[in-house]
C-alpha atoms as an extended CHARMM CRD file, in Angstrom:
* protein
*
       115  EXT
         1         1  UNK       CA             14.5540000000      -68.2610000000      -16.8150000000  PROA      1               0.0000000000
         2         2  UNK       CA             15.3650000000      -65.9190000000      -14.2880000000  PROA      2               0.0000000000
         3         3  UNK       CA             13.1540000000      -62.9920000000      -15.7630000000  PROA      3               0.0000000000
         4         4  UNK       CA              9.9650000000      -65.5390000000      -14.8900000000  PROA      4               0.0000000000
         5         5  UNK       CA              7.0970000000      -64.7370000000      -13.0800000000  PROA      5               0.0000000000
         6         6  UNK       CA              7.0880000000      -67.2610000000      -11.4910000000  PROA      6               0.0000000000
         7         7  UNK       CA              9.4840000000      -67.8460000000       -8.3200000000  PROA      7               0.0000000000
         8         8  UNK       CA              9.3020000000      -71.9150000000       -8.5910000000  PROA      8               0.0000000000
         9         9  UNK       CA             10.9630000000      -71.2650000000      -12.5040000000  PROA      9               0.0000000000
        10        10  UNK       CA             13.3150000000      -68.7620000000      -11.0360000000  PROA      10              0.0000000000
        11        11  UNK       CA             14.4220000000      -70.9950000000       -8.2410000000  PROA      11              0.0000000000
        12        12  UNK       CA             15.4370000000      -73.5430000000      -10.8350000000  PROA      12              0.0000000000
        13        13  UNK       CA             17.0290000000      -71.5470000000      -13.1900000000  PROA      13              0.0000000000
        14        14  UNK       CA             19.2110000000      -70.3430000000      -10.5440000000  PROA      14              0.0000000000
        15        15  UNK       CA             20.4080000000      -73.6450000000       -9.3760000000  PROA      15              0.0000000000
        16        16  UNK       CA             20.6990000000      -74.7460000000      -12.9180000000  PROA      16              0.0000000000
        17        17  UNK       CA             23.0720000000      -71.4150000000      -13.3350000000  PROA      17              0.0000000000
        18        18  UNK       CA             25.2630000000      -72.6670000000      -10.2930000000  PROA      18              0.0000000000
        19        19  UNK       CA             25.3320000000      -76.2500000000      -12.0580000000  PROA      19              0.0000000000
        20        20  UNK       CA             26.2970000000      -75.1110000000      -15.0390000000  PROA      20              0.0000000000
        21        21  UNK       CA             28.8480000000      -72.8190000000      -14.0640000000  PROA      21              0.0000000000
        22        22  UNK       CA             30.5690000000      -75.6670000000      -11.8500000000  PROA      22              0.0000000000
        23        23  UNK       CA             30.7230000000      -78.5030000000      -14.5600000000  PROA      23              0.0000000000
        24        24  UNK       CA             32.5130000000      -75.2330000000      -16.7720000000  PROA      24              0.0000000000
        25        25  UNK       CA             34.9880000000      -74.1830000000      -14.2340000000  PROA      25              0.0000000000
        26        26  UNK       CA             35.5430000000      -78.2930000000      -14.0350000000  PROA      26              0.0000000000
        27        27  UNK       CA             36.3080000000      -78.3640000000      -17.2840000000  PROA      27              0.0000000000
        28        28  UNK       CA             38.8320000000      -75.0530000000      -17.5650000000  PROA      28              0.0000000000
        29        29  UNK       CA             40.4170000000      -77.8080000000      -15.1760000000  PROA      29              0.0000000000
        30        30  UNK       CA             40.9070000000      -80.9230000000      -16.5430000000  PROA      30              0.0000000000
        31        31  UNK       CA             44.2880000000      -81.6430000000      -15.9420000000  PROA      31              0.0000000000
        32        32  UNK       CA             43.5870000000      -84.7730000000      -19.0810000000  PROA      32              0.0000000000
        33        33  UNK       CA             42.6520000000      -82.0260000000      -21.2830000000  PROA      33              0.0000000000
        34        34  UNK       CA             45.6750000000      -80.2020000000      -20.7970000000  PROA      34              0.0000000000
        35        35  UNK       CA             47.9650000000      -82.6850000000      -21.0390000000  PROA      35              0.0000000000
        36        36  UNK       CA             46.7080000000      -84.1040000000      -23.7160000000  PROA      36              0.0000000000
        37        37  UNK       CA             47.1410000000      -80.2840000000      -25.6500000000  PROA      37              0.0000000000
        38        38  UNK       CA             50.1780000000      -80.1500000000      -24.6410000000  PROA      38              0.0000000000
        39        39  UNK       CA             51.4050000000      -83.8150000000      -26.4380000000  PROA      39              0.0000000000
        40        40  UNK       CA             49.5440000000      -82.9660000000      -29.2900000000  PROA      40              0.0000000000
        41        41  UNK       CA             50.8110000000      -79.0410000000      -29.1590000000  PROA      41              0.0000000000
        42        42  UNK       CA             54.8500000000      -81.7710000000      -29.0280000000  PROA      42              0.0000000000
        43        43  UNK       CA             53.2160000000      -83.8730000000      -32.2640000000  PROA      43              0.0000000000
        44        44  UNK       CA             51.4670000000      -81.2560000000      -34.5780000000  PROA      44              0.0000000000
        45        45  UNK       CA             54.6700000000      -80.0050000000      -36.0870000000  PROA      45              0.0000000000
        46        46  UNK       CA             52.5970000000      -78.5580000000      -39.4880000000  PROA      46              0.0000000000
        47        47  UNK       CA             49.3070000000      -77.1510000000      -38.4240000000  PROA      47              0.0000000000
        48        48  UNK       CA             48.1460000000      -74.2430000000      -40.1590000000  PROA      48              0.0000000000
        49        49  UNK       CA             48.4060000000      -71.2570000000      -37.7990000000  PROA      49              0.0000000000
        50        50  UNK       CA             44.9200000000      -70.6890000000      -37.8940000000  PROA      50              0.0000000000
        51        51  UNK       CA             44.8610000000      -74.4060000000      -36.1510000000  PROA      51              0.0000000000
        52        52  UNK       CA             47.9340000000      -73.6120000000      -34.3520000000  PROA      52              0.0000000000
        53        53  UNK       CA             46.1480000000      -70.6240000000      -32.8270000000  PROA      53              0.0000000000
        54        54  UNK       CA             43.3090000000      -72.6170000000      -31.6950000000  PROA      54              0.0000000000
        55        55  UNK       CA             45.8880000000      -74.5910000000      -29.8580000000  PROA      55              0.0000000000
        56        56  UNK       CA             47.5060000000      -72.1720000000      -28.1600000000  PROA      56              0.0000000000
        57        57  UNK       CA             44.5880000000      -70.6960000000      -26.9890000000  PROA      57              0.0000000000
        58        58  UNK       CA             43.0760000000      -73.8390000000      -25.4910000000  PROA      58              0.0000000000
        59        59  UNK       CA             46.0320000000      -74.3820000000      -23.8970000000  PROA      59              0.0000000000
        60        60  UNK       CA             46.6780000000      -70.8740000000      -23.1240000000  PROA      60              0.0000000000
        61        61  UNK       CA             43.2020000000      -70.6810000000      -21.1870000000  PROA      61              0.0000000000
        62        62  UNK       CA             44.5880000000      -74.2360000000      -19.0070000000  PROA      62              0.0000000000
        63        63  UNK       CA             47.5840000000      -72.1900000000      -18.0190000000  PROA      63              0.0000000000
        64        64  UNK       CA             45.0540000000      -68.9060000000      -16.9330000000  PROA      64              0.0000000000
        65        65  UNK       CA             43.0680000000      -71.3190000000      -15.3110000000  PROA      65              0.0000000000
        66        66  UNK       CA             45.8300000000      -73.0040000000      -12.7210000000  PROA      66              0.0000000000
        67        67  UNK       CA             46.9820000000      -75.8950000000      -14.4860000000  PROA      67              0.0000000000
        68        68  UNK       CA             50.3840000000      -74.9870000000      -14.5330000000  PROA      68              0.0000000000
        69        69  UNK       CA             50.5210000000      -74.4500000000      -10.3940000000  PROA      69              0.0000000000
        70        70  UNK       CA             50.6610000000      -77.6300000000       -7.8830000000  PROA      70              0.0000000000
        71        71  UNK       CA             47.2280000000      -79.3380000000       -7.5640000000  PROA      71              0.0000000000
        72        72  UNK       CA             46.4730000000      -77.6050000000       -4.0280000000  PROA      72              0.0000000000
        73        73  UNK       CA             46.9350000000      -74.4070000000       -5.5240000000  PROA      73              0.0000000000
        74        74  UNK       CA             44.4720000000      -76.2120000000       -8.1230000000  PROA      74              0.0000000000
        75        75  UNK       CA             41.8050000000      -76.9610000000       -6.1900000000  PROA      75              0.0000000000
        76        76  UNK       CA             41.7010000000      -73.5700000000       -4.2770000000  PROA      76              0.0000000000
        77        77  UNK       CA             41.4080000000      -71.5520000000       -7.3520000000  PROA      77              0.0000000000
        78        78  UNK       CA             39.0210000000      -74.0060000000       -7.9960000000  PROA      78              0.0000000000
        79        79  UNK       CA             36.5600000000      -73.3730000000       -5.3040000000  PROA      79              0.0000000000
        80        80  UNK       CA             37.0790000000      -69.7590000000       -5.3760000000  PROA      80              0.0000000000
        81        81  UNK       CA             35.7860000000      -69.7430000000       -8.9210000000  PROA      81              0.0000000000
        82        82  UNK       CA             33.1020000000      -71.7240000000       -7.4330000000  PROA      82              0.0000000000
        83        83  UNK       CA             32.3020000000      -69.8060000000       -4.5500000000  PROA      83              0.0000000000
        84        84  UNK       CA             32.1950000000      -66.3650000000       -7.1120000000  PROA      84              0.0000000000
        85        85  UNK       CA             30.0040000000      -68.0590000000       -9.2860000000  PROA      85              0.0000000000
        86        86  UNK       CA             27.1640000000      -69.3890000000       -6.5890000000  PROA      86              0.0000000000
        87        87  UNK       CA             27.7720000000      -65.6020000000       -5.3760000000  PROA      87              0.0000000000
        88        88  UNK       CA             27.0660000000      -63.8720000000       -8.7330000000  PROA      88              0.0000000000
        89        89  UNK       CA             23.7540000000      -66.0380000000       -9.2890000000  PROA      89              0.0000000000
        90        90  UNK       CA             22.8100000000      -65.0690000000       -5.5450000000  PROA      90              0.0000000000
        91        91  UNK       CA             23.0650000000      -61.5340000000       -6.0740000000  PROA      91              0.0000000000
        92        92  UNK       CA             21.7860000000      -61.5880000000       -9.9910000000  PROA      92              0.0000000000
        93        93  UNK       CA             18.6030000000      -63.7940000000       -8.2960000000  PROA      93              0.0000000000
        94        94  UNK       CA             17.8600000000      -61.0040000000       -5.6640000000  PROA      94              0.0000000000
        95        95  UNK       CA             18.1660000000      -58.2030000000       -8.4980000000  PROA      95              0.0000000000
        96        96  UNK       CA             15.3070000000      -60.1700000000      -10.0850000000  PROA      96              0.0000000000
        97        97  UNK       CA             13.3040000000      -60.0340000000       -6.8540000000  PROA      97              0.0000000000
        98        98  UNK       CA             13.9860000000      -56.5480000000       -5.8680000000  PROA      98              0.0000000000
        99        99  UNK       CA             10.3020000000      -54.4550000000       -5.5000000000  PROA      99              0.0000000000
       100       100  UNK       CA             11.8490000000      -51.5450000000       -4.3620000000  PROA      100             0.0000000000
       101       101  UNK       CA             10.9390000000      -48.3530000000       -5.3860000000  PROA      101             0.0000000000
       102       102  UNK       CA             11.6960000000      -45.2370000000       -5.1670000000  PROA      102             0.0000000000
       103       103  UNK       CA              9.6330000000      -41.7340000000       -5.2460000000  PROA      103             0.0000000000
       104       104  UNK       CA             10.6500000000      -38.3310000000       -6.3340000000  PROA      104             0.0000000000
       105       105  UNK       CA              9.4260000000      -34.8290000000       -5.7480000000  PROA      105             0.0000000000
       106       106  UNK       CA              9.4380000000      -33.1670000000       -8.7760000000  PROA      106             0.0000000000
       107       107  UNK       CA             11.6560000000      -30.4310000000       -8.0340000000  PROA      107             0.0000000000
       108       108  UNK       CA             14.0690000000      -33.8930000000       -7.0150000000  PROA      108             0.0000000000
       109       109  UNK       CA             14.4510000000      -34.4640000000      -10.9620000000  PROA      109             0.0000000000
       110       110  UNK       CA             15.0570000000      -31.0860000000      -12.2870000000  PROA      110             0.0000000000
       111       111  UNK       CA             17.4690000000      -31.5730000000      -15.1080000000  PROA      111             0.0000000000
       112       112  UNK       CA             15.8210000000      -34.5680000000      -15.9270000000  PROA      112             0.0000000000
       113       113  UNK       CA             13.4920000000      -35.7110000000      -19.3750000000  PROA      113             0.0000000000
       114       114  UNK       CA             10.1060000000      -35.8950000000      -18.8450000000  PROA      114             0.0000000000
       115       115  UNK       CA              9.7750000000      -39.2350000000      -20.0120000000  PROA      115             0.0000000000
């Protein structure tokens, strides 16, 4: 885990998180699954309200991920999402490894509780 005291474990957890995020991004932008959901929506005339809501939510998620956009724009979005994921993981890793300490004089803590 990224909270481990062992740096090798933290590094492995960070690398795994980047890979998992990339997989999640790829799954959310699969054209074949999006088209299958659309096709099912066209055929599914008698869905229960819960199933209809769930199907609409799946399609909406794909569309929010950019699947209604041209391929070039979709690929750009996918790359940006992966870059954001990597930067977030690096930021979290930096926070975890930070050993900065702050020292305050007692008078600088006026108004703060003693604990």
